[in-house]
Amino acid sequence: MKHLLSTKDLSRDDAITLLDIAEDMADVSTREVRKLPTLRGKTVVNLFFEDSTRTRISFEAAAKRLSADVINFSAKGSSVSKGESLKDTAQTLAAIGADGVVIRHPASGAPQVLATSGWIDAGIINAGDGTHEHPTQALLDAFTIRRRLHKAASRGKGLDGVTVTIVGDVLHSRVARSNLWLLTTLGAEVTMVAPPTLFPMDMTGWPAAVSFDLDDAIDAGPDVIMMLRIQQERMNAAFFPNSREYSRRWGLDDERFARLAPTSIVMHPGPMNRGLEISSAAADSAASTVLEQVANGVSIRMAALYLLMSGDREES
Ligand code: NCD
């Protein structure tokens, strides 16, 4: 694997390999010395053109646990036009010898541009591009589901027959898109629930059932319910009347949470709008995997960096 740009083009075998390597990385994280020498002498640049807390520190922790040198480049606020600034930045990173670049960018497709432009010869990992994809988030979500379902015996397995309901701001969510492709590749059945205004106009080719009614979706008894953040920063118009109305119809409130099967798990990629898309009781419950998702994110990112950067890049 040379780059990790999306989950849409990830094969089932590659996805399972990534999840299995992440299991090994998770084992490393339980040791007294939580460090491997694998990427000693290599440089990873975290190139973030958009705000981020958990994804950036997660990649930083992952790279450091593999003994890579890490440079954090926060490019937010640059006034140079996007295309030019990306090219200049990429050439700068090439000049300092970056072996891997983790990029988050508000423009969908920016990581793809970096990977194919020839400006830099480094492994590129998409850490979220506009509303397009966020592959490591989907991988850590799949990893979290697989671990909860299969406990210790999860290696080698997919998510065949698992039912996952994704709820909320699908329109603006790269997390929803990456999860849709990855989860269905792994054999899960995905239902998406949102107000009509928060679905994309064209969902042709999306392998998901669509519903506008969260109560119906909850009564169907999904194995997993994944709440999405309302992405106010990407909204330039009113997509729902007000927060109270949103939360009343599409929020995982205490009453809906109580109706979930005792074995269902509740997921959220963070950052959460408590009281809007998810209640505090649901977010902090034993069913919630929110913090597990963060911890698993480090293992997944270690696996991705390892696959892309260890060994001789010329071979791939
Ligand atoms: C997500 C993102 O940035 O796409 N967050 C994350 O990576 N943990 C989801 C979100 O911001 O809602």
CSV table of C-alpha atoms in Angstrom, one decimal, residues 50-236:
chain,number,residue,atom,x,y,z
A,50,GLU,CA,-8.4,22.4,9.4
A,51,ASP,CA,-9.0,22.4,13.1
A,52,SER,CA,-8.5,19.1,14.8
A,53,THR,CA,-7.8,17.8,18.3
A,54,ARG,CA,-8.1,14.1,18.5
A,55,THR,CA,-7.1,13.2,15.0
A,56,ARG,CA,-3.9,15.2,15.1
A,57,ILE,CA,-2.7,14.1,18.5
A,58,SER,CA,-3.7,10.5,17.6
A,59,PHE,CA,-1.4,10.6,14.5
A,60,GLU,CA,1.3,12.2,16.5
A,61,ALA,CA,1.1,9.5,19.2
A,62,ALA,CA,1.0,6.8,16.6
A,63,ALA,CA,4.1,8.1,14.7
A,64,LYS,CA,6.0,8.6,18.0
A,65,ARG,CA,5.2,5.0,19.2
A,66,LEU,CA,6.8,3.8,15.9
A,67,SER,CA,9.9,6.0,16.7
A,68,ALA,CA,9.4,8.4,13.7
A,69,ASP,CA,10.3,12.1,13.9
A,70,VAL,CA,7.1,14.1,13.8
A,71,ILE,CA,6.6,17.6,12.5
A,72,ASN,CA,3.3,19.3,13.1
A,73,PHE,CA,2.4,21.9,10.5
A,74,SER,CA,-0.8,23.8,11.2
A,75,ALA,CA,-1.6,25.6,8.0
A,76,LYS,CA,-4.9,27.1,9.1
A,77,GLY,CA,-5.3,30.8,8.3
A,78,SER,CA,-3.1,30.8,5.2
A,79,SER,CA,-4.3,33.4,2.8
A,80,VAL,CA,-2.6,32.0,-0.2
A,81,SER,CA,-5.0,30.4,-2.7
A,82,LYS,CA,-5.5,26.7,-2.0
A,83,GLY,CA,-3.9,25.2,-5.1
A,84,GLU,CA,-0.7,27.2,-4.9
A,85,SER,CA,-0.3,26.9,-1.2
A,86,LEU,CA,-0.7,23.1,-1.4
A,87,LYS,CA,2.0,22.9,-4.1
A,88,ASP,CA,4.4,25.2,-2.3
A,89,THR,CA,3.9,23.4,1.0
A,90,ALA,CA,4.3,20.0,-0.6
A,91,GLN,CA,7.5,21.0,-2.3
A,92,THR,CA,8.8,22.4,1.0
A,93,LEU,CA,8.0,19.1,2.8
A,94,ALA,CA,9.7,17.2,0.0
A,95,ALA,CA,12.8,19.4,0.4
A,96,ILE,CA,13.0,18.6,4.1
A,97,GLY,CA,12.7,14.9,3.4
A,98,ALA,CA,9.2,14.0,4.6
A,99,ASP,CA,8.6,10.2,4.2
A,100,GLY,CA,4.9,10.4,5.2
A,101,VAL,CA,2.4,13.2,5.1
A,102,VAL,CA,-0.9,13.1,7.1
A,103,ILE,CA,-3.1,15.7,5.5
A,104,ARG,CA,-6.4,17.2,6.6
A,105,HIS,CA,-7.8,19.8,4.2
A,106,PRO,CA,-11.2,21.5,3.8
A,107,ALA,CA,-11.2,20.7,0.0
A,108,SER,CA,-12.4,17.3,-1.0
A,109,GLY,CA,-9.7,15.6,-3.1
A,110,ALA,CA,-6.7,17.5,-1.7
A,111,PRO,CA,-4.9,14.3,-0.4
A,112,GLN,CA,-5.4,12.7,-3.9
A,113,VAL,CA,-3.8,15.8,-5.5
A,114,LEU,CA,-0.9,15.5,-3.1
A,115,ALA,CA,-0.5,11.8,-3.9
A,116,THR,CA,-0.6,12.1,-7.7
A,117,SER,CA,0.9,15.6,-8.3
A,118,GLY,CA,4.5,14.5,-8.3
A,119,TRP,CA,5.3,17.4,-6.0
A,120,ILE,CA,6.4,15.0,-3.2
A,121,ASP,CA,7.3,11.3,-3.0
A,122,ALA,CA,5.9,10.4,0.3
A,123,GLY,CA,3.2,8.1,1.7
A,124,ILE,CA,0.0,10.2,1.9
A,125,ILE,CA,-2.7,9.6,4.5
A,126,ASN,CA,-6.0,11.3,4.3
A,127,ALA,CA,-7.0,12.6,7.7
A,128,GLY,CA,-10.2,14.1,6.4
A,129,ASP,CA,-10.8,16.0,3.2
A,130,GLY,CA,-13.8,18.3,3.1
A,131,THR,CA,-17.0,16.2,3.1
A,132,HIS,CA,-15.3,13.4,1.1
A,133,GLU,CA,-13.5,10.8,3.2
A,134,HIS,CA,-11.8,10.2,6.6
A,135,PRO,CA,-10.5,6.6,6.1
A,136,THR,CA,-8.6,6.2,9.4
A,137,GLN,CA,-11.8,7.2,11.3
A,138,ALA,CA,-13.8,4.5,9.5
A,139,LEU,CA,-11.0,2.0,10.2
A,140,LEU,CA,-10.9,2.8,13.9
A,141,ASP,CA,-14.7,2.5,14.0
A,142,ALA,CA,-14.7,-0.9,12.3
A,143,PHE,CA,-11.9,-2.0,14.6
A,144,THR,CA,-13.9,-0.9,17.6
A,145,ILE,CA,-17.0,-2.7,16.4
A,146,ARG,CA,-15.0,-5.8,15.6
A,147,ARG,CA,-13.4,-5.9,19.0
A,148,ARG,CA,-16.7,-5.4,20.9
A,149,LEU,CA,-18.4,-8.1,18.9
A,150,HIS,CA,-15.7,-10.8,18.7
A,151,LYS,CA,-13.7,-10.0,21.8
A,152,ALA,CA,-10.3,-11.7,21.7
A,153,ALA,CA,-11.0,-13.7,18.6
A,154,SER,CA,-11.4,-10.9,16.2
A,155,ARG,CA,-8.3,-11.3,14.0
A,156,GLY,CA,-9.0,-12.2,10.4
A,157,LYS,CA,-12.7,-11.4,10.7
A,158,GLY,CA,-14.9,-9.0,8.9
A,159,LEU,CA,-18.3,-7.6,10.1
A,160,ASP,CA,-20.6,-9.9,8.2
A,161,GLY,CA,-24.2,-9.4,9.1
A,162,VAL,CA,-23.6,-6.7,11.6
A,163,THR,CA,-26.3,-4.0,11.5
A,164,VAL,CA,-25.1,-0.4,11.8
A,165,THR,CA,-27.3,2.7,11.9
A,166,ILE,CA,-25.6,6.0,11.1
A,167,VAL,CA,-27.6,9.0,12.3
A,168,GLY,CA,-27.4,12.8,11.7
A,169,ASP,CA,-25.5,15.2,9.5
A,170,VAL,CA,-24.8,12.7,6.6
A,171,LEU,CA,-24.7,15.6,4.1
A,172,HIS,CA,-21.5,17.1,5.6
A,173,SER,CA,-20.0,14.0,7.0
A,174,ARG,CA,-16.8,12.4,5.6
A,175,VAL,CA,-17.0,10.0,8.6
A,176,ALA,CA,-20.4,8.7,7.3
A,177,ARG,CA,-19.1,8.3,3.8
A,178,SER,CA,-15.9,6.5,4.8
A,179,ASN,CA,-17.8,4.3,7.1
A,180,LEU,CA,-20.4,3.4,4.5
A,181,TRP,CA,-17.8,2.1,2.1
A,182,LEU,CA,-15.7,0.3,4.6
A,183,LEU,CA,-18.5,-1.2,6.7
A,184,THR,CA,-20.3,-2.6,3.6
A,185,THR,CA,-17.0,-3.9,2.2
A,186,LEU,CA,-16.6,-5.8,5.5
A,187,GLY,CA,-20.1,-7.3,5.2
A,188,ALA,CA,-22.1,-5.0,7.5
A,189,GLU,CA,-25.6,-3.7,6.7
A,190,VAL,CA,-25.8,0.1,6.9
A,191,THR,CA,-28.9,2.2,7.5
A,192,MET,CA,-28.7,6.0,7.4
A,193,VAL,CA,-31.1,8.2,9.3
A,194,ALA,CA,-31.3,12.0,8.9
A,195,PRO,CA,-33.8,14.8,8.1
A,196,PRO,CA,-34.3,15.0,4.4
A,197,THR,CA,-32.3,18.2,4.3
A,198,LEU,CA,-29.2,16.5,5.7
A,199,PHE,CA,-29.0,13.8,3.1
A,200,PRO,CA,-27.1,14.5,-0.2
A,201,MET,CA,-29.4,15.2,-3.2
A,202,ASP,CA,-27.9,12.2,-5.1
A,203,MET,CA,-27.2,9.0,-3.2
A,204,THR,CA,-27.1,6.8,-6.3
A,205,GLY,CA,-24.8,3.9,-5.7
A,206,TRP,CA,-24.7,4.3,-1.9
A,207,PRO,CA,-25.1,0.8,-0.5
A,208,ALA,CA,-27.3,2.0,2.4
A,209,ALA,CA,-31.0,1.9,3.5
A,210,VAL,CA,-32.3,5.4,4.0
A,211,SER,CA,-34.8,6.4,6.7
A,212,PHE,CA,-36.1,9.7,8.1
A,213,ASP,CA,-37.4,8.2,11.3
A,214,LEU,CA,-35.0,7.5,14.1
A,215,ASP,CA,-37.6,5.8,16.3
A,216,ASP,CA,-38.3,3.2,13.6
A,217,ALA,CA,-34.5,2.7,13.2
A,218,ILE,CA,-34.1,2.2,16.9
A,219,ASP,CA,-37.0,-0.3,17.1
A,220,ALA,CA,-35.3,-2.3,14.4
A,221,GLY,CA,-32.7,-3.1,17.0
A,222,PRO,CA,-29.3,-2.3,15.3
A,223,ASP,CA,-26.1,-3.8,16.7
A,224,VAL,CA,-24.5,-0.4,16.4
A,225,ILE,CA,-25.8,3.2,16.4
A,226,MET,CA,-23.4,5.8,15.3
A,227,MET,CA,-24.2,9.4,15.9
A,228,LEU,CA,-22.7,12.1,13.7
A,229,ARG,CA,-21.8,15.6,14.8
A,230,ILE,CA,-24.0,18.4,13.5
A,231,GLN,CA,-21.4,20.3,11.5
A,232,GLN,CA,-22.4,23.9,12.0
A,233,GLU,CA,-19.2,25.2,10.5
A,234,ARG,CA,-20.1,23.7,7.1
A,235,MET,CA,-23.7,25.1,7.2
A,236,ASN,CA,-24.4,28.3,5.4
